[in-house]
Amino acid sequence: MVGIIDEGGRFINQLQVYALLMLYLFEVRGWRGPVVRALNMTSMADQLAKEFGVEVYEVPVGFKFVAPKMMETDAVLGGEESGGFGFRGHIPERDGLLAGLFFADMLVRYKKPISAILADLEKRVGPHSYDRRDLRLPRETYDHASEVILETMRELESKTITGVKVVRVRDDDGFNFYLADGSWALLRVSGTEPLVRLYSEAESKDAVEARLDTLQEIIGVGGEGGG
């Protein structure tokens, strides 16, 4: 795992870290090849992949899915929303030390602070904001409640989220709604804790919060935890 802050102390979220690593590996180091991302990882990867002419493989959440796909496809980079990143030619596992070293080299090569590199990235892919909510349910009723939530999502007939058209739904690991404006909103139930996790990435913080609010209203679960 790796955590990055910029020169002003601002936290760089893990989706931004993935996109920055991808840009650096392709643009600075000249690597080419597919990348692998968990389904709760950034859509910025898809935009950069189009620019550099490479494939993106989306897998269920967890590095146990990311690593095998990396080995199968000889991927340059693999990553998940929790902040784990793996790299071609290294161990097929998350390595925060190597990710940190790549970031140090990134600063040297670009001769810019992280905030400026991130600003350059956003000029290429547009603004992206992200957030996650962890909704904690009573443990004693969680099994039943989570099944009710999943059934509610299966029966959902809405063709829009916050007024934006749903163009695709992936339902093999929760329910991920891919929207016409390039944003997405995901609901997953935890198999290890009494938690329902809501994720979204969109062009602004307000848009993200609206998508999370909509998912939370659909399932009728109150309360909010930190992401």
PDB file of C-alpha atoms in Angstrom:
ATOM      1  CA  MET A   1       0.000   0.000   0.000  1.00  0.00           C
ATOM      2  CA  VAL A   2       1.085   3.571  -0.585  1.00  0.00           C
ATOM      3  CA  GLY A   3      -0.256   6.944   0.524  1.00  0.00           C
ATOM      4  CA  ILE A   4       0.661  10.153  -1.298  1.00  0.00           C
ATOM      5  CA  ILE A   5       0.299  13.795  -0.276  1.00  0.00           C
ATOM      6  CA  ASP A   6       1.297  16.774  -2.374  1.00  0.00           C
ATOM      7  CA  GLU A   7       3.673  19.572  -1.426  1.00  0.00           C
ATOM      8  CA  GLY A   8       0.839  21.431   0.322  1.00  0.00           C
ATOM      9  CA  GLY A   9      -0.202  18.468   2.450  1.00  0.00           C
ATOM     10  CA  ARG A  10      -3.249  17.602   0.320  1.00  0.00           C
ATOM     11  CA  PHE A  11      -4.070  13.890   0.147  1.00  0.00           C
ATOM     12  CA  ILE A  12      -3.907  12.406  -3.352  1.00  0.00           C
ATOM     13  CA  ASN A  13      -6.605   9.764  -3.445  1.00  0.00           C
ATOM     14  CA  GLN A  14      -5.866   6.243  -4.604  1.00  0.00           C
ATOM     15  CA  LEU A  15      -7.682   6.674  -7.925  1.00  0.00           C
ATOM     16  CA  GLN A  16      -5.528   9.691  -8.727  1.00  0.00           C
ATOM     17  CA  VAL A  17      -2.430   7.739  -7.672  1.00  0.00           C
ATOM     18  CA  TYR A  18      -3.296   4.947 -10.114  1.00  0.00           C
ATOM     19  CA  ALA A  19      -3.775   7.397 -12.993  1.00  0.00           C
ATOM     20  CA  LEU A  20      -0.550   9.255 -12.170  1.00  0.00           C
ATOM     21  CA  LEU A  21       1.421   5.999 -12.056  1.00  0.00           C
ATOM     22  CA  MET A  22      -0.091   4.922 -15.360  1.00  0.00           C
ATOM     23  CA  LEU A  23       0.785   8.238 -17.014  1.00  0.00           C
ATOM     24  CA  TYR A  24       4.337   8.129 -15.637  1.00  0.00           C
ATOM     25  CA  LEU A  25       4.995   4.533 -16.714  1.00  0.00           C
ATOM     26  CA  PHE A  26       3.758   5.203 -20.250  1.00  0.00           C
ATOM     27  CA  GLU A  27       4.947   8.754 -20.847  1.00  0.00           C
ATOM     28  CA  VAL A  28       8.223   8.857 -18.911  1.00  0.00           C
ATOM     29  CA  ARG A  29       9.431   5.263 -18.878  1.00  0.00           C
ATOM     30  CA  GLY A  30       7.972   4.341 -22.244  1.00  0.00           C
ATOM     31  CA  TRP A  31       6.360   1.118 -21.057  1.00  0.00           C
ATOM     32  CA  ARG A  32       3.554  -0.315 -23.157  1.00  0.00           C
ATOM     33  CA  GLY A  33       1.027  -3.023 -22.483  1.00  0.00           C
ATOM     34  CA  PRO A  34      -2.356  -3.532 -20.860  1.00  0.00           C
ATOM     35  CA  VAL A  35      -3.329  -2.383 -17.398  1.00  0.00           C
ATOM     36  CA  VAL A  36      -5.594  -4.073 -14.868  1.00  0.00           C
ATOM     37  CA  ARG A  37      -7.932  -2.309 -12.497  1.00  0.00           C
ATOM     38  CA  ALA A  38     -10.524  -3.430  -9.993  1.00  0.00           C
ATOM     39  CA  LEU A  39     -14.042  -2.319 -10.866  1.00  0.00           C
ATOM     40  CA  ASN A  40     -13.955   0.315  -8.108  1.00  0.00           C
ATOM     41  CA  MET A  41     -10.822   1.881  -9.602  1.00  0.00           C
ATOM     42  CA  THR A  42     -10.689   5.000 -11.764  1.00  0.00           C
ATOM     43  CA  SER A  43     -12.170   5.513 -15.213  1.00  0.00           C
ATOM     44  CA  MET A  44      -9.197   7.808 -15.889  1.00  0.00           C
ATOM     45  CA  ALA A  45      -7.384   4.577 -16.771  1.00  0.00           C
ATOM     46  CA  ASP A  46      -9.720   4.040 -19.717  1.00  0.00           C
ATOM     47  CA  GLN A  47      -9.111   7.545 -21.033  1.00  0.00           C
ATOM     48  CA  LEU A  48      -5.335   7.221 -20.746  1.00  0.00           C
ATOM     49  CA  ALA A  49      -5.490   3.774 -22.350  1.00  0.00           C
ATOM     50  CA  LYS A  50      -7.163   5.276 -25.419  1.00  0.00           C
ATOM     51  CA  GLU A  51      -4.452   7.929 -25.641  1.00  0.00           C
ATOM     52  CA  PHE A  52      -1.641   5.369 -25.455  1.00  0.00           C
ATOM     53  CA  GLY A  53      -3.374   2.612 -27.415  1.00  0.00           C
ATOM     54  CA  VAL A  54      -3.477  -0.082 -24.730  1.00  0.00           C
ATOM     55  CA  GLU A  55      -6.111  -2.371 -23.241  1.00  0.00           C
ATOM     56  CA  VAL A  56      -7.763  -2.035 -19.834  1.00  0.00           C
ATOM     57  CA  TYR A  57      -8.932  -5.168 -18.031  1.00  0.00           C
ATOM     58  CA  GLU A  58     -11.534  -4.655 -15.314  1.00  0.00           C
ATOM     59  CA  VAL A  59     -11.792  -7.346 -12.633  1.00  0.00           C
ATOM     60  CA  PRO A  60     -13.761  -7.828  -9.391  1.00  0.00           C
ATOM     61  CA  VAL A  61     -12.545  -6.104  -6.240  1.00  0.00           C
ATOM     62  CA  GLY A  62      -9.471  -7.595  -4.570  1.00  0.00           C
ATOM     63  CA  PHE A  63      -5.856  -8.112  -5.546  1.00  0.00           C
ATOM     64  CA  LYS A  64      -6.561 -11.845  -5.698  1.00  0.00           C
ATOM     65  CA  PHE A  65      -8.326 -10.981  -8.977  1.00  0.00           C
ATOM     66  CA  VAL A  66      -5.923  -8.249 -10.102  1.00  0.00           C
ATOM     67  CA  ALA A  67      -2.696 -10.291  -9.838  1.00  0.00           C
ATOM     68  CA  PRO A  68      -3.773 -13.317 -11.941  1.00  0.00           C
ATOM     69  CA  LYS A  69      -5.047 -11.039 -14.709  1.00  0.00           C
ATOM     70  CA  MET A  70      -1.755  -9.121 -14.632  1.00  0.00           C
ATOM     71  CA  MET A  71       0.197 -12.351 -15.084  1.00  0.00           C
ATOM     72  CA  GLU A  72      -2.174 -13.602 -17.782  1.00  0.00           C
ATOM     73  CA  THR A  73      -1.914 -10.398 -19.844  1.00  0.00           C
ATOM     74  CA  ASP A  74       1.643  -9.282 -18.948  1.00  0.00           C
ATOM     75  CA  ALA A  75       0.111  -6.053 -17.684  1.00  0.00           C
ATOM     76  CA  VAL A  76       2.197  -2.977 -16.956  1.00  0.00           C
ATOM     77  CA  LEU A  77       0.170  -1.946 -13.903  1.00  0.00           C
ATOM     78  CA  GLY A  78      -2.518  -3.343 -11.654  1.00  0.00           C
ATOM     79  CA  GLY A  79      -4.385  -1.558  -8.904  1.00  0.00           C
ATOM     80  CA  GLU A  80      -7.306  -1.541  -6.515  1.00  0.00           C
ATOM     81  CA  GLU A  81      -9.211   1.169  -4.671  1.00  0.00           C
ATOM     82  CA  SER A  82      -7.684   0.318  -1.297  1.00  0.00           C
ATOM     83  CA  GLY A  83      -4.339   1.674  -2.526  1.00  0.00           C
ATOM     84  CA  GLY A  84      -2.501  -1.475  -3.604  1.00  0.00           C
ATOM     85  CA  PHE A  85      -0.473  -1.344  -6.826  1.00  0.00           C
ATOM     86  CA  GLY A  86       1.543  -3.988  -8.643  1.00  0.00           C
ATOM     87  CA  PHE A  87       3.953  -3.642 -11.554  1.00  0.00           C
ATOM     88  CA  ARG A  88       5.235  -5.675 -14.484  1.00  0.00           C
ATOM     89  CA  GLY A  89       8.541  -7.444 -13.921  1.00  0.00           C
ATOM     90  CA  HIS A  90       8.119  -7.452 -10.161  1.00  0.00           C
ATOM     91  CA  ILE A  91       6.325  -9.685  -7.678  1.00  0.00           C
ATOM     92  CA  PRO A  92       2.656 -10.332  -8.608  1.00  0.00           C
ATOM     93  CA  GLU A  93       1.481  -8.541  -5.484  1.00  0.00           C
ATOM     94  CA  ARG A  94       0.987  -5.060  -4.074  1.00  0.00           C
ATOM     95  CA  ASP A  95       4.228  -3.190  -3.410  1.00  0.00           C
ATOM     96  CA  GLY A  96       4.008   0.172  -1.692  1.00  0.00           C
ATOM     97  CA  LEU A  97       7.783   0.651  -1.606  1.00  0.00           C
ATOM     98  CA  LEU A  98       8.130   0.377  -5.372  1.00  0.00           C
ATOM     99  CA  ALA A  99       5.098   2.620  -5.906  1.00  0.00           C
ATOM    100  CA  GLY A 100       6.684   5.211  -3.622  1.00  0.00           C
ATOM    101  CA  LEU A 101       9.995   4.996  -5.486  1.00  0.00           C
ATOM    102  CA  PHE A 102       8.201   5.486  -8.783  1.00  0.00           C
ATOM    103  CA  PHE A 103       6.565   8.614  -7.351  1.00  0.00           C
ATOM    104  CA  ALA A 104       9.944   9.950  -6.244  1.00  0.00           C
ATOM    105  CA  ASP A 105      11.314   9.344  -9.739  1.00  0.00           C
ATOM    106  CA  MET A 106       8.183  10.948 -11.210  1.00  0.00           C
ATOM    107  CA  LEU A 107       8.992  14.203  -9.402  1.00  0.00           C
ATOM    108  CA  VAL A 108      12.571  14.135 -10.660  1.00  0.00           C
ATOM    109  CA  ARG A 109      11.653  13.323 -14.256  1.00  0.00           C
ATOM    110  CA  TYR A 110       8.800  15.809 -14.628  1.00  0.00           C
ATOM    111  CA  LYS A 111      10.643  18.500 -12.636  1.00  0.00           C
ATOM    112  CA  LYS A 112       7.290  19.568 -11.179  1.00  0.00           C
ATOM    113  CA  PRO A 113       5.502  19.192  -7.834  1.00  0.00           C
ATOM    114  CA  ILE A 114       2.766  16.573  -7.581  1.00  0.00           C
ATOM    115  CA  SER A 115       0.013  19.206  -7.697  1.00  0.00           C
ATOM    116  CA  ALA A 116       1.277  20.417 -11.082  1.00  0.00           C
ATOM    117  CA  ILE A 117       1.576  16.873 -12.468  1.00  0.00           C
ATOM    118  CA  LEU A 118      -1.971  16.169 -11.295  1.00  0.00           C
ATOM    119  CA  ALA A 119      -3.192  19.386 -12.932  1.00  0.00           C
ATOM    120  CA  ASP A 120      -1.565  18.293 -16.201  1.00  0.00           C
ATOM    121  CA  LEU A 121      -3.273  14.906 -15.893  1.00  0.00           C
ATOM    122  CA  GLU A 122      -6.670  16.560 -15.426  1.00  0.00           C
ATOM    123  CA  LYS A 123      -6.112  18.642 -18.565  1.00  0.00           C
ATOM    124  CA  ARG A 124      -5.881  15.344 -20.451  1.00  0.00           C
ATOM    125  CA  VAL A 125      -8.711  13.405 -18.817  1.00  0.00           C
ATOM    126  CA  GLY A 126     -10.883  16.126 -17.289  1.00  0.00           C
ATOM    127  CA  PRO A 127     -11.667  16.708 -13.612  1.00  0.00           C
ATOM    128  CA  HIS A 128     -12.412  13.645 -11.506  1.00  0.00           C
ATOM    129  CA  SER A 129     -13.701  13.466  -7.948  1.00  0.00           C
ATOM    130  CA  TYR A 130     -14.198  10.347  -5.843  1.00  0.00           C
ATOM    131  CA  ASP A 131     -15.677   9.252  -2.534  1.00  0.00           C
ATOM    132  CA  ARG A 132     -16.786   6.142  -0.678  1.00  0.00           C
ATOM    133  CA  ARG A 133     -19.318   5.586   2.092  1.00  0.00           C
ATOM    134  CA  ASP A 134     -19.244   2.644   4.468  1.00  0.00           C
ATOM    135  CA  LEU A 135     -22.704   2.063   5.919  1.00  0.00           C
ATOM    136  CA  ARG A 136     -22.567  -0.086   9.045  1.00  0.00           C
ATOM    137  CA  LEU A 137     -25.531  -2.365   9.785  1.00  0.00           C
ATOM    138  CA  PRO A 138     -26.345  -4.347  12.956  1.00  0.00           C
ATOM    139  CA  ARG A 139     -24.293  -7.536  12.846  1.00  0.00           C
ATOM    140  CA  GLU A 140     -27.120  -9.728  14.134  1.00  0.00           C
ATOM    141  CA  THR A 141     -29.417  -8.819  11.213  1.00  0.00           C
ATOM    142  CA  TYR A 142     -26.770  -8.219   8.555  1.00  0.00           C
ATOM    143  CA  ASP A 143     -27.153 -11.469   6.598  1.00  0.00           C
ATOM    144  CA  HIS A 144     -30.861 -10.896   6.040  1.00  0.00           C
ATOM    145  CA  ALA A 145     -30.500  -7.155   5.470  1.00  0.00           C
ATOM    146  CA  SER A 146     -27.742  -7.596   2.895  1.00  0.00           C
ATOM    147  CA  GLU A 147     -29.860 -10.105   0.958  1.00  0.00           C
ATOM    148  CA  VAL A 148     -32.770  -7.660   0.945  1.00  0.00           C
ATOM    149  CA  ILE A 149     -30.457  -4.919  -0.336  1.00  0.00           C
ATOM    150  CA  LEU A 150     -29.114  -7.118  -3.129  1.00  0.00           C
ATOM    151  CA  GLU A 151     -32.629  -8.151  -4.125  1.00  0.00           C
ATOM    152  CA  THR A 152     -33.668  -4.493  -4.194  1.00  0.00           C
ATOM    153  CA  MET A 153     -30.798  -3.760  -6.565  1.00  0.00           C
ATOM    154  CA  ARG A 154     -31.646  -6.742  -8.784  1.00  0.00           C
ATOM    155  CA  GLU A 155     -35.200  -5.472  -9.172  1.00  0.00           C
ATOM    156  CA  LEU A 156     -34.182  -1.863  -9.761  1.00  0.00           C
ATOM    157  CA  GLU A 157     -35.677  -0.639 -13.023  1.00  0.00           C
ATOM    158  CA  SER A 158     -34.311   2.895 -13.033  1.00  0.00           C
ATOM    159  CA  LYS A 159     -32.637   3.861 -16.298  1.00  0.00           C
ATOM    160  CA  THR A 160     -30.949   6.900 -14.777  1.00  0.00           C
ATOM    161  CA  ILE A 161     -28.918   7.836 -11.709  1.00  0.00           C
ATOM    162  CA  THR A 162     -29.269  11.512 -10.698  1.00  0.00           C
ATOM    163  CA  GLY A 163     -30.797  12.151 -14.112  1.00  0.00           C
ATOM    164  CA  VAL A 164     -27.850  10.671 -16.036  1.00  0.00           C
ATOM    165  CA  LYS A 165     -28.543   7.702 -18.309  1.00  0.00           C
ATOM    166  CA  VAL A 166     -27.304   4.287 -17.173  1.00  0.00           C
ATOM    167  CA  VAL A 167     -25.502   2.736 -20.149  1.00  0.00           C
ATOM    168  CA  ARG A 168     -24.361  -0.493 -18.501  1.00  0.00           C
ATOM    169  CA  VAL A 169     -24.688  -2.399 -15.229  1.00  0.00           C
ATOM    170  CA  ARG A 170     -22.153  -4.908 -13.927  1.00  0.00           C
ATOM    171  CA  ASP A 171     -23.571  -7.194 -11.246  1.00  0.00           C
ATOM    172  CA  ASP A 172     -21.002  -9.947 -10.587  1.00  0.00           C
ATOM    173  CA  ASP A 173     -19.437  -8.091  -7.631  1.00  0.00           C
ATOM    174  CA  GLY A 174     -22.111  -5.803  -6.268  1.00  0.00           C
ATOM    175  CA  PHE A 175     -23.892  -3.470  -8.664  1.00  0.00           C
ATOM    176  CA  ASN A 176     -21.849  -0.997 -10.682  1.00  0.00           C
ATOM    177  CA  PHE A 177     -23.785   1.554 -12.725  1.00  0.00           C
ATOM    178  CA  TYR A 178     -21.807   3.030 -15.618  1.00  0.00           C
ATOM    179  CA  LEU A 179     -23.319   6.348 -16.670  1.00  0.00           C
ATOM    180  CA  ALA A 180     -23.430   8.163 -19.997  1.00  0.00           C
ATOM    181  CA  ASP A 181     -21.206  11.016 -18.797  1.00  0.00           C
ATOM    182  CA  GLY A 182     -18.359   8.619 -17.920  1.00  0.00           C
ATOM    183  CA  SER A 183     -19.096   8.573 -14.197  1.00  0.00           C
ATOM    184  CA  TRP A 184     -20.011   5.468 -12.212  1.00  0.00           C
ATOM    185  CA  ALA A 185     -21.689   4.477  -8.954  1.00  0.00           C
ATOM    186  CA  LEU A 186     -21.116   1.153  -7.205  1.00  0.00           C
ATOM    187  CA  LEU A 187     -22.798  -0.693  -4.335  1.00  0.00           C
ATOM    188  CA  ARG A 188     -21.162  -3.712  -2.679  1.00  0.00           C
ATOM    189  CA  VAL A 189     -21.990  -5.672   0.450  1.00  0.00           C
ATOM    190  CA  SER A 190     -19.065  -6.858   2.541  1.00  0.00           C
ATOM    191  CA  GLY A 191     -18.518 -10.554   3.085  1.00  0.00           C
ATOM    192  CA  THR A 192     -16.363 -10.016   6.184  1.00  0.00           C
ATOM    193  CA  GLU A 193     -17.941  -7.056   8.014  1.00  0.00           C
ATOM    194  CA  PRO A 194     -21.535  -5.831   8.469  1.00  0.00           C
ATOM    195  CA  LEU A 195     -20.978  -3.064   5.925  1.00  0.00           C
ATOM    196  CA  VAL A 196     -22.573  -1.847   2.738  1.00  0.00           C
ATOM    197  CA  ARG A 197     -20.054   0.112   0.693  1.00  0.00           C
ATOM    198  CA  LEU A 198     -21.030   2.809  -1.782  1.00  0.00           C
ATOM    199  CA  TYR A 199     -18.497   4.239  -4.233  1.00  0.00           C
ATOM    200  CA  SER A 200     -18.655   6.843  -6.965  1.00  0.00           C
ATOM    201  CA  GLU A 201     -16.392   8.746  -9.323  1.00  0.00           C
ATOM    202  CA  ALA A 202     -17.640  11.772 -11.272  1.00  0.00           C
ATOM    203  CA  GLU A 203     -16.497  15.162 -12.506  1.00  0.00           C
ATOM    204  CA  SER A 204     -17.146  17.010  -9.237  1.00  0.00           C
ATOM    205  CA  LYS A 205     -17.588  16.420  -5.520  1.00  0.00           C
ATOM    206  CA  ASP A 206     -21.235  17.494  -5.735  1.00  0.00           C
ATOM    207  CA  ALA A 207     -21.897  14.989  -8.521  1.00  0.00           C
ATOM    208  CA  VAL A 208     -20.243  12.219  -6.505  1.00  0.00           C
ATOM    209  CA  GLU A 209     -22.265  13.025  -3.389  1.00  0.00           C
ATOM    210  CA  ALA A 210     -25.486  13.086  -5.417  1.00  0.00           C
ATOM    211  CA  ARG A 211     -24.783   9.609  -6.809  1.00  0.00           C
ATOM    212  CA  LEU A 212     -23.967   8.246  -3.354  1.00  0.00           C
ATOM    213  CA  ASP A 213     -27.123   9.845  -1.938  1.00  0.00           C
ATOM    214  CA  THR A 214     -29.191   8.198  -4.673  1.00  0.00           C
ATOM    215  CA  LEU A 215     -27.801   4.725  -3.974  1.00  0.00           C
ATOM    216  CA  GLN A 216     -28.342   5.201  -0.252  1.00  0.00           C
ATOM    217  CA  GLU A 217     -31.936   6.303  -0.809  1.00  0.00           C
ATOM    218  CA  ILE A 218     -32.613   3.302  -3.071  1.00  0.00           C
ATOM    219  CA  ILE A 219     -31.571   0.792  -0.408  1.00  0.00           C
ATOM    220  CA  GLY A 220     -33.105   2.766   2.460  1.00  0.00           C
ATOM    221  CA  VAL A 221     -30.114   2.518   4.779  1.00  0.00           C
ATOM    222  CA  GLY A 222     -29.307   5.440   7.058  1.00  0.00           C
ATOM    223  CA  GLY A 223     -26.041   6.399   8.671  1.00  0.00           C
ATOM    224  CA  GLU A 224     -22.705   7.104   7.114  1.00  0.00           C
ATOM    225  CA  GLY A 225     -19.152   6.042   7.792  1.00  0.00           C
ATOM    226  CA  GLY A 226     -15.837   7.245   6.528  1.00  0.00           C
ATOM    227  CA  GLY A 227     -14.365   5.963   3.302  1.00  0.00           C
TER     228      GLY A 227
END
